[in-house]
Amino acid sequence: MKTVRVIPCLDVDAGRVVKGVNFVGLIDAGDPAELAARYDAEGADEVVFLDITASSDGRGTMVEVVERAARQVFIPLTVGGGVRSVDDARRLLRAGADKVAVNTAAVQRPELVSELATEFGAQCVVVAIDARRAPVPEGMAYGAGWEVFIHGGRTSTGLDALEWAGRCEKLGAGELLVTSMDRDGTREGFDTELCRAISDAATIPLVASGGVGSLDHLVEGATAGRADAVLAASIFHFGEHSVAEAKRYLARHGVPVRPVAP
Amino acid sequence: MIAVLDYGIGNLGSACKALVSLGCDARLVSDPATVGGAAGVVLPGVGAFGRCMEALRGTGLDAVVKEVVGGGVPFLGICVGFQMLYESSEESPEVPGLGLLPGRVGLLPPGQKRPQMQWNALEPRSGTSAMLAGLGPRPWVYFVHSFAPVPAGWGPDRPAVGAVVATCDYGGPVVAAVEQGNLWAVQFHPEKSGTTGLALLANFARRCGEEVPGVPAASRAGGKFAAARIRVGAPDMGA
C-alpha cells in the first residue's frame, strides 16, 4: 500500500539548529543529531537537514553533523543546501546521508542531476524546487502556473515549475521536494494546487513543503495536494505537535501512514 | 567479524554503521582476501543493477559472495545486494547477475510511483523465518527501489515460491525477503528501518555468533547463538 511519509525538517547553520526548538529533556536542543534521534523516536519517517550556512567556512561542519546523526539515527536522512557538485554529494553520502537535495546548482547546471543519478543512483537524488505563483495578469482570473526561484527564493529564473519538475525527472531525479515560496513561513498551509499539479504529472514521489501551521494542513497536503510525503518544520520544533500526534491525526483522517510504535 | 562488502559504489556504509551501533564487530571490507574467516557477510547495494554488478566483479568480491553463500557462512543481501543474487535484471539486461538464485529482477507493478520510496508493511509468506523472528506480525520497513526480484516460478498466486518469506503490497505483492538456510536477503533497508530494522540486523548478528546486548533476543530457546524460529504467519505468536 501507499503510505504518506511525515518528515520533520531542520534548518542547520554552521552545525547548529537555528529555528527555535522547544523540546523538554534534550541535553542540547541545538544539536541536529540529537533532535533527529528525538524525531526518529517519535515516529518520523525520514529527517531532512537543510544547511543554511552562509559562509563557506561553516560548510564542513555539516559533514560532521551528518556523521554524528548517522551513528544514532537509523531512518533515512536527506541533506540539502549548498550541494553543488558530485564531490559535495559524495562527502555527505559517505558521512551517512541517504539522499542529497539540490536546488540552485541544479537550475544553473541541470547536468548535475544526471551526474548525481549516474554516480549514486536516482534514489539518492532529490531535486528541491522553490516555486512562486506567477502574477495574475490584468483581466485574468488566475496566473500562468508557478515560477522556479533559486538562492533561497531570492532570484527568479523564468522557469515554469511544472516543466522544470518534468525535466528533473528525465534527468534522473528520484524525488521532488516542492516548496511554495508564497506559503513558506506563513503557516497558512501548503499550496495544494502546486503540489497536485506536479504530483499528478510526475512518476516519482513528491514531498510537499512550505506553509504548514496545523495538522489539518498535513492532511490537505496528502489529499488535495496528492503529496507522497509531507514536510514541516515549526509545528514540530516549537513543540506544538509531536510527529506521533501528526501521524495519528493523518491516520484518523483517512491518510495511510506507518503506524507509530505503541 | 562481520564483513560488509565495499565495492566502491555510493553509500554502502550504513549497514556497517547499524551493526556497529548494535555492538557488533562489523567492518567494511573491499579486499577479497580479508573476507576469509568472517563469521558473516553482508552485501549491500544501491543504484543501478548493472553498475553494482560490474563494480562487484571489478573487485573480485563476486567470487567471494559465491563462495560464502555456497559454504554455509551467514549471508545477508540488501536491496541491489539482494537483486544481484538472481540471474538477470530488466534494469540492465546486458549484465548478468550472480545466478545464485533462479529467477530475474523485474520492474515494479505499473500504476504506482517509482521508485517505491516509503515505509511498507511486510506480509509473512512462510511458516518460519529466523530473519524475521521477533519483528512482529506485520513489521514496517523502509523501501527505496524501482525493481524487485521475481524468483523462478513465483507469482502473486504462489507468493512463497523461491524461499520468499515476506512480500509487501505495492500495486500487488512484491518480493521483499528471501531466506534459504544461511542465505538471507531483503529488498528493503533494515539499516534505515529504525528499531525494526535493527532487530533484523541483530537476528543476523546473533546467527553470526555476535553478542547483541542492546537488542533483546526474540528467543534463546535454541541455545546461546541459535536463531529463534517462530511461526511468523500465526498472529497469536507474532511477538
PDB file of C-alpha atoms in Angstrom, chain A residues 17-250:
ATOM      1  CA  VAL A  17      19.722  24.075  14.541  1.00  0.00           C
ATOM      2  CA  VAL A  18      18.586  27.631  14.048  1.00  0.00           C
ATOM      3  CA  LYS A  19      14.805  27.809  14.341  1.00  0.00           C
ATOM      4  CA  GLY A  20      13.548  27.813  17.875  1.00  0.00           C
ATOM      5  CA  VAL A  21      13.360  24.336  19.220  1.00  0.00           C
ATOM      6  CA  ASN A  22      11.380  23.769  22.311  1.00  0.00           C
ATOM      7  CA  PHE A  23      11.770  20.196  23.445  1.00  0.00           C
ATOM      8  CA  VAL A  24      11.811  19.161  27.003  1.00  0.00           C
ATOM      9  CA  GLY A  25      14.545  16.796  28.062  1.00  0.00           C
ATOM     10  CA  LEU A  26      17.114  17.381  25.359  1.00  0.00           C
ATOM     11  CA  ILE A  27      20.658  17.820  26.556  1.00  0.00           C
ATOM     12  CA  ASP A  28      21.406  20.160  23.679  1.00  0.00           C
ATOM     13  CA  ALA A  29      18.348  21.397  21.792  1.00  0.00           C
ATOM     14  CA  GLY A  30      20.563  22.978  19.174  1.00  0.00           C
ATOM     15  CA  ASP A  31      22.239  19.723  18.195  1.00  0.00           C
ATOM     16  CA  PRO A  32      20.792  18.439  14.896  1.00  0.00           C
ATOM     17  CA  ALA A  33      21.883  14.862  15.633  1.00  0.00           C
ATOM     18  CA  GLU A  34      20.117  14.762  18.967  1.00  0.00           C
ATOM     19  CA  LEU A  35      16.976  16.314  17.508  1.00  0.00           C
ATOM     20  CA  ALA A  36      16.978  13.847  14.630  1.00  0.00           C
ATOM     21  CA  ALA A  37      17.155  10.996  17.140  1.00  0.00           C
ATOM     22  CA  ARG A  38      14.234  12.527  19.009  1.00  0.00           C
ATOM     23  CA  TYR A  39      12.145  12.726  15.824  1.00  0.00           C
ATOM     24  CA  ASP A  40      13.078   9.149  14.979  1.00  0.00           C
ATOM     25  CA  ALA A  41      11.835   8.033  18.395  1.00  0.00           C
ATOM     26  CA  GLU A  42       8.581   9.933  17.801  1.00  0.00           C
ATOM     27  CA  GLY A  43       7.917   8.065  14.574  1.00  0.00           C
ATOM     28  CA  ALA A  44       9.311  10.378  11.900  1.00  0.00           C
ATOM     29  CA  ASP A  45       9.608   8.500   8.603  1.00  0.00           C
ATOM     30  CA  GLU A  46      12.655  10.466   7.469  1.00  0.00           C
ATOM     31  CA  VAL A  47      14.546  13.559   8.568  1.00  0.00           C
ATOM     32  CA  VAL A  48      15.775  16.418   6.384  1.00  0.00           C
ATOM     33  CA  PHE A  49      18.734  18.617   7.307  1.00  0.00           C
ATOM     34  CA  LEU A  50      18.817  21.858   5.383  1.00  0.00           C
ATOM     35  CA  ASP A  51      22.197  23.562   5.562  1.00  0.00           C
ATOM     36  CA  ILE A  52      21.601  27.303   5.541  1.00  0.00           C
ATOM     37  CA  THR A  53      25.200  28.169   6.427  1.00  0.00           C
ATOM     38  CA  ALA A  54      26.099  31.284   4.516  1.00  0.00           C
ATOM     39  CA  SER A  55      29.872  31.119   4.869  1.00  0.00           C
ATOM     40  CA  SER A  56      31.937  28.514   3.113  1.00  0.00           C
ATOM     41  CA  ASP A  57      33.955  28.084   6.352  1.00  0.00           C
ATOM     42  CA  GLY A  58      30.928  26.696   8.119  1.00  0.00           C
ATOM     43  CA  ARG A  59      30.064  24.175   5.442  1.00  0.00           C
ATOM     44  CA  GLY A  60      32.453  21.463   6.540  1.00  0.00           C
ATOM     45  CA  THR A  61      30.578  21.219   9.813  1.00  0.00           C
ATOM     46  CA  MET A  62      27.583  19.700   8.015  1.00  0.00           C
ATOM     47  CA  VAL A  63      29.597  16.597   7.241  1.00  0.00           C
ATOM     48  CA  GLU A  64      30.384  16.174  10.955  1.00  0.00           C
ATOM     49  CA  VAL A  65      26.730  16.718  11.847  1.00  0.00           C
ATOM     50  CA  VAL A  66      25.675  14.047   9.374  1.00  0.00           C
ATOM     51  CA  GLU A  67      28.316  11.664  10.696  1.00  0.00           C
ATOM     52  CA  ARG A  68      27.094  12.091  14.241  1.00  0.00           C
ATOM     53  CA  ALA A  69      23.448  11.753  13.244  1.00  0.00           C
ATOM     54  CA  ALA A  70      24.123   8.635  11.178  1.00  0.00           C
ATOM     55  CA  ARG A  71      25.673   6.912  14.184  1.00  0.00           C
ATOM     56  CA  GLN A  72      22.443   7.161  16.176  1.00  0.00           C
ATOM     57  CA  VAL A  73      19.593   7.601  13.709  1.00  0.00           C
ATOM     58  CA  PHE A  74      18.600   4.646  11.553  1.00  0.00           C
ATOM     59  CA  ILE A  75      15.923   6.182   9.378  1.00  0.00           C
ATOM     60  CA  PRO A  76      16.583   7.900   6.036  1.00  0.00           C
ATOM     61  CA  LEU A  77      18.391  11.189   6.225  1.00  0.00           C
ATOM     62  CA  THR A  78      18.294  13.780   3.442  1.00  0.00           C
ATOM     63  CA  VAL A  79      20.738  16.670   3.370  1.00  0.00           C
ATOM     64  CA  GLY A  80      20.261  19.777   1.260  1.00  0.00           C
ATOM     65  CA  GLY A  81      21.753  23.224   0.992  1.00  0.00           C
ATOM     66  CA  GLY A  82      24.971  24.108  -0.761  1.00  0.00           C
ATOM     67  CA  VAL A  83      25.363  20.859  -2.704  1.00  0.00           C
ATOM     68  CA  ARG A  84      26.985  21.996  -5.942  1.00  0.00           C
ATOM     69  CA  SER A  85      28.927  19.025  -7.235  1.00  0.00           C
ATOM     70  CA  VAL A  86      29.280  15.251  -7.256  1.00  0.00           C
ATOM     71  CA  ASP A  87      32.098  15.646  -4.711  1.00  0.00           C
ATOM     72  CA  ASP A  88      29.895  17.657  -2.328  1.00  0.00           C
ATOM     73  CA  ALA A  89      27.287  14.918  -2.562  1.00  0.00           C
ATOM     74  CA  ARG A  90      29.857  12.158  -2.078  1.00  0.00           C
ATOM     75  CA  ARG A  91      31.128  13.726   1.157  1.00  0.00           C
ATOM     76  CA  LEU A  92      27.608  13.858   2.587  1.00  0.00           C
ATOM     77  CA  LEU A  93      26.673  10.351   1.441  1.00  0.00           C
ATOM     78  CA  ARG A  94      29.917   8.937   2.838  1.00  0.00           C
ATOM     79  CA  ALA A  95      29.177  10.679   6.114  1.00  0.00           C
ATOM     80  CA  GLY A  96      25.890   8.783   6.233  1.00  0.00           C
ATOM     81  CA  ALA A  97      23.289  10.801   4.317  1.00  0.00           C
ATOM     82  CA  ASP A  98      20.925   8.664   2.257  1.00  0.00           C
ATOM     83  CA  LYS A  99      19.819  11.378  -0.143  1.00  0.00           C
ATOM     84  CA  VAL A 100      21.118  14.757  -1.157  1.00  0.00           C
ATOM     85  CA  ALA A 101      18.864  17.587  -2.272  1.00  0.00           C
ATOM     86  CA  VAL A 102      19.999  20.002  -4.966  1.00  0.00           C
ATOM     87  CA  ASN A 103      18.273  23.237  -5.850  1.00  0.00           C
ATOM     88  CA  THR A 104      20.143  26.311  -7.141  1.00  0.00           C
ATOM     89  CA  ALA A 105      23.047  24.305  -8.546  1.00  0.00           C
ATOM     90  CA  ALA A 106      20.655  22.056 -10.493  1.00  0.00           C
ATOM     91  CA  VAL A 107      18.922  25.036 -12.109  1.00  0.00           C
ATOM     92  CA  GLN A 108      22.276  26.583 -13.015  1.00  0.00           C
ATOM     93  CA  ARG A 109      23.658  23.313 -14.348  1.00  0.00           C
ATOM     94  CA  PRO A 110      20.938  20.693 -14.929  1.00  0.00           C
ATOM     95  CA  GLU A 111      23.521  18.026 -15.891  1.00  0.00           C
ATOM     96  CA  LEU A 112      24.383  17.896 -12.192  1.00  0.00           C
ATOM     97  CA  VAL A 113      21.157  15.922 -11.647  1.00  0.00           C
ATOM     98  CA  SER A 114      22.151  13.246 -14.167  1.00  0.00           C
ATOM     99  CA  GLU A 115      25.735  13.185 -12.884  1.00  0.00           C
ATOM    100  CA  LEU A 116      24.475  12.510  -9.369  1.00  0.00           C
ATOM    101  CA  ALA A 117      21.995   9.878 -10.552  1.00  0.00           C
ATOM    102  CA  THR A 118      24.672   8.087 -12.576  1.00  0.00           C
ATOM    103  CA  GLU A 119      27.189   8.182  -9.756  1.00  0.00           C
ATOM    104  CA  PHE A 120      24.972   7.330  -6.800  1.00  0.00           C
ATOM    105  CA  GLY A 121      21.647   6.139  -8.226  1.00  0.00           C
ATOM    106  CA  ALA A 122      18.403   8.058  -8.677  1.00  0.00           C
ATOM    107  CA  GLN A 123      17.247   7.059  -5.174  1.00  0.00           C
ATOM    108  CA  CYS A 124      19.909   9.407  -3.746  1.00  0.00           C
ATOM    109  CA  VAL A 125      18.903  12.434  -5.764  1.00  0.00           C
ATOM    110  CA  VAL A 126      16.256  14.845  -4.560  1.00  0.00           C
ATOM    111  CA  VAL A 127      15.620  17.979  -6.562  1.00  0.00           C
ATOM    112  CA  ALA A 128      14.279  20.757  -4.370  1.00  0.00           C
ATOM    113  CA  ILE A 129      12.086  23.184  -6.252  1.00  0.00           C
ATOM    114  CA  ASP A 130      11.195  26.559  -4.743  1.00  0.00           C
ATOM    115  CA  ALA A 131       8.180  27.859  -6.637  1.00  0.00           C
ATOM    116  CA  ARG A 132       6.124  31.022  -6.573  1.00  0.00           C
ATOM    117  CA  ARG A 133       2.758  31.598  -8.213  1.00  0.00           C
ATOM    118  CA  ALA A 134       3.059  33.659 -11.366  1.00  0.00           C
ATOM    119  CA  PRO A 135       1.342  37.031 -11.022  1.00  0.00           C
ATOM    120  CA  VAL A 136      -2.247  37.181 -12.252  1.00  0.00           C
ATOM    121  CA  PRO A 137      -2.342  39.225 -15.442  1.00  0.00           C
ATOM    122  CA  GLU A 138      -4.858  42.019 -15.616  1.00  0.00           C
ATOM    123  CA  GLY A 139      -8.305  40.858 -16.651  1.00  0.00           C
ATOM    124  CA  MET A 140      -7.446  37.190 -15.974  1.00  0.00           C
ATOM    125  CA  ALA A 141      -8.811  35.077 -13.167  1.00  0.00           C
ATOM    126  CA  TYR A 142      -5.563  33.223 -12.480  1.00  0.00           C
ATOM    127  CA  GLY A 143      -1.912  33.320 -13.375  1.00  0.00           C
ATOM    128  CA  ALA A 144       0.039  31.051 -15.652  1.00  0.00           C
ATOM    129  CA  GLY A 145       1.311  28.471 -13.187  1.00  0.00           C
ATOM    130  CA  TRP A 146       4.327  28.759 -10.946  1.00  0.00           C
ATOM    131  CA  GLU A 147       7.846  30.050 -11.460  1.00  0.00           C
ATOM    132  CA  VAL A 148      11.013  28.474 -10.077  1.00  0.00           C
ATOM    133  CA  PHE A 149      13.129  30.627  -7.760  1.00  0.00           C
ATOM    134  CA  ILE A 150      16.682  29.971  -6.601  1.00  0.00           C
ATOM    135  CA  HIS A 151      19.102  31.347  -3.985  1.00  0.00           C
ATOM    136  CA  GLY A 152      16.634  30.639  -1.206  1.00  0.00           C
ATOM    137  CA  GLY A 153      13.771  32.207  -3.115  1.00  0.00           C
ATOM    138  CA  ARG A 154      15.508  35.473  -3.883  1.00  0.00           C
ATOM    139  CA  THR A 155      16.288  35.034  -7.570  1.00  0.00           C
ATOM    140  CA  SER A 156      13.705  34.411 -10.274  1.00  0.00           C
ATOM    141  CA  THR A 157      14.640  32.038 -13.085  1.00  0.00           C
ATOM    142  CA  GLY A 158      11.833  32.352 -15.631  1.00  0.00           C
ATOM    143  CA  LEU A 159      11.460  28.556 -15.462  1.00  0.00           C
ATOM    144  CA  ASP A 160       7.977  27.093 -15.227  1.00  0.00           C
ATOM    145  CA  ALA A 161       7.843  24.833 -12.140  1.00  0.00           C
ATOM    146  CA  LEU A 162       5.900  22.041 -13.884  1.00  0.00           C
ATOM    147  CA  GLU A 163       8.258  21.992 -16.849  1.00  0.00           C
ATOM    148  CA  TRP A 164      11.295  22.034 -14.567  1.00  0.00           C
ATOM    149  CA  ALA A 165       9.877  19.185 -12.471  1.00  0.00           C
ATOM    150  CA  GLY A 166       9.339  17.105 -15.606  1.00  0.00           C
ATOM    151  CA  ARG A 167      12.861  17.848 -16.774  1.00  0.00           C
ATOM    152  CA  CYS A 168      14.356  16.859 -13.407  1.00  0.00           C
ATOM    153  CA  GLU A 169      12.555  13.544 -13.582  1.00  0.00           C
ATOM    154  CA  LYS A 170      14.001  12.887 -17.058  1.00  0.00           C
ATOM    155  CA  LEU A 171      17.460  13.883 -15.833  1.00  0.00           C
ATOM    156  CA  GLY A 172      17.280  11.159 -13.200  1.00  0.00           C
ATOM    157  CA  ALA A 173      15.897  12.702 -10.019  1.00  0.00           C
ATOM    158  CA  GLY A 174      14.436  10.149  -7.630  1.00  0.00           C
ATOM    159  CA  GLU A 175      12.241  12.543  -5.720  1.00  0.00           C
ATOM    160  CA  LEU A 176      10.970  16.135  -5.828  1.00  0.00           C
ATOM    161  CA  LEU A 177      10.850  18.384  -2.777  1.00  0.00           C
ATOM    162  CA  VAL A 178       8.441  21.152  -3.718  1.00  0.00           C
ATOM    163  CA  THR A 179       8.288  24.282  -1.568  1.00  0.00           C
ATOM    164  CA  SER A 180       5.763  27.032  -2.131  1.00  0.00           C
ATOM    165  CA  MET A 181       7.622  30.293  -1.544  1.00  0.00           C
ATOM    166  CA  ASP A 182       4.247  32.027  -1.277  1.00  0.00           C
ATOM    167  CA  ARG A 183       3.343  29.869   1.691  1.00  0.00           C
ATOM    168  CA  ASP A 184       6.715  29.203   3.309  1.00  0.00           C
ATOM    169  CA  GLY A 185       6.715  30.665   6.812  1.00  0.00           C
ATOM    170  CA  THR A 186       3.071  31.812   6.605  1.00  0.00           C
ATOM    171  CA  ARG A 187       1.533  28.852   8.473  1.00  0.00           C
ATOM    172  CA  GLU A 188      -1.423  29.089   6.045  1.00  0.00           C
ATOM    173  CA  GLY A 189      -0.960  25.595   4.669  1.00  0.00           C
ATOM    174  CA  PHE A 190       0.617  24.047   1.585  1.00  0.00           C
ATOM    175  CA  ASP A 191      -0.086  25.418  -1.886  1.00  0.00           C
ATOM    176  CA  THR A 192      -2.014  22.240  -2.651  1.00  0.00           C
ATOM    177  CA  GLU A 193      -2.693  23.245  -6.254  1.00  0.00           C
ATOM    178  CA  LEU A 194       1.042  23.465  -6.880  1.00  0.00           C
ATOM    179  CA  CYS A 195       1.642  20.076  -5.236  1.00  0.00           C
ATOM    180  CA  ARG A 196      -1.184  18.409  -7.079  1.00  0.00           C
ATOM    181  CA  ALA A 197      -0.182  19.820 -10.456  1.00  0.00           C
ATOM    182  CA  ILE A 198       3.360  18.486 -10.106  1.00  0.00           C
ATOM    183  CA  SER A 199       2.453  15.235  -8.345  1.00  0.00           C
ATOM    184  CA  ASP A 200      -0.114  14.292 -10.999  1.00  0.00           C
ATOM    185  CA  ALA A 201       2.388  14.890 -13.781  1.00  0.00           C
ATOM    186  CA  ALA A 202       5.305  13.137 -12.057  1.00  0.00           C
ATOM    187  CA  THR A 203       6.002   9.430 -11.817  1.00  0.00           C
ATOM    188  CA  ILE A 204       8.497   9.970  -8.979  1.00  0.00           C
ATOM    189  CA  PRO A 205       7.472  10.793  -5.400  1.00  0.00           C
ATOM    190  CA  LEU A 206       6.752  14.350  -4.312  1.00  0.00           C
ATOM    191  CA  VAL A 207       7.436  15.836  -0.888  1.00  0.00           C
ATOM    192  CA  ALA A 208       5.210  18.847  -0.153  1.00  0.00           C
ATOM    193  CA  SER A 209       6.793  21.690   1.766  1.00  0.00           C
ATOM    194  CA  GLY A 210       6.100  25.234   2.869  1.00  0.00           C
ATOM    195  CA  GLY A 211       3.332  26.708   4.982  1.00  0.00           C
ATOM    196  CA  VAL A 212       2.321  24.052   7.482  1.00  0.00           C
ATOM    197  CA  GLY A 213       0.722  25.627  10.541  1.00  0.00           C
ATOM    198  CA  SER A 214      -1.647  22.888  11.664  1.00  0.00           C
ATOM    199  CA  LEU A 215      -2.199  19.158  11.456  1.00  0.00           C
ATOM    200  CA  ASP A 216      -5.083  19.752   9.023  1.00  0.00           C
ATOM    201  CA  HIS A 217      -2.537  21.222   6.631  1.00  0.00           C
ATOM    202  CA  LEU A 218      -0.667  17.923   6.630  1.00  0.00           C
ATOM    203  CA  VAL A 219      -3.910  16.115   5.744  1.00  0.00           C
ATOM    204  CA  GLU A 220      -4.563  18.606   2.922  1.00  0.00           C
ATOM    205  CA  GLY A 221      -1.076  18.064   1.533  1.00  0.00           C
ATOM    206  CA  ALA A 222      -1.693  14.347   1.251  1.00  0.00           C
ATOM    207  CA  THR A 223      -5.286  14.564  -0.008  1.00  0.00           C
ATOM    208  CA  ALA A 224      -5.815  17.746  -2.066  1.00  0.00           C
ATOM    209  CA  GLY A 225      -2.086  18.048  -2.780  1.00  0.00           C
ATOM    210  CA  ARG A 226      -1.604  14.333  -3.555  1.00  0.00           C
ATOM    211  CA  ALA A 227       1.829  14.506  -1.959  1.00  0.00           C
ATOM    212  CA  ASP A 228       3.720  11.291  -1.230  1.00  0.00           C
ATOM    213  CA  ALA A 229       5.291  12.890   1.819  1.00  0.00           C
ATOM    214  CA  VAL A 230       4.644  15.988   3.907  1.00  0.00           C
ATOM    215  CA  LEU A 231       7.448  18.089   5.330  1.00  0.00           C
ATOM    216  CA  ALA A 232       7.118  20.541   8.187  1.00  0.00           C
ATOM    217  CA  ALA A 233       9.412  22.433  10.492  1.00  0.00           C
ATOM    218  CA  SER A 234       7.973  24.833  13.016  1.00  0.00           C
ATOM    219  CA  ILE A 235       4.915  22.850  14.146  1.00  0.00           C
ATOM    220  CA  PHE A 236       7.275  20.127  15.298  1.00  0.00           C
ATOM    221  CA  HIS A 237      10.151  22.255  16.555  1.00  0.00           C
ATOM    222  CA  PHE A 238       8.079  24.554  18.741  1.00  0.00           C
ATOM    223  CA  GLY A 239       6.609  21.539  20.455  1.00  0.00           C
ATOM    224  CA  GLU A 240       3.070  22.367  19.276  1.00  0.00           C
ATOM    225  CA  HIS A 241       2.661  18.859  17.918  1.00  0.00           C
ATOM    226  CA  SER A 242       4.761  15.756  18.090  1.00  0.00           C
ATOM    227  CA  VAL A 243       5.396  13.700  14.984  1.00  0.00           C
ATOM    228  CA  ALA A 244       3.436  10.905  16.673  1.00  0.00           C
ATOM    229  CA  GLU A 245       0.397  13.187  17.047  1.00  0.00           C
ATOM    230  CA  ALA A 246       0.698  14.226  13.420  1.00  0.00           C
ATOM    231  CA  LYS A 247       0.701  10.617  12.265  1.00  0.00           C
ATOM    232  CA  ARG A 248      -2.251   9.641  14.428  1.00  0.00           C
ATOM    233  CA  TYR A 249      -4.132  12.677  13.099  1.00  0.00           C
ATOM    234  CA  LEU A 250      -3.385  11.734   9.493  1.00  0.00           C
TER     235      LEU A 250
END
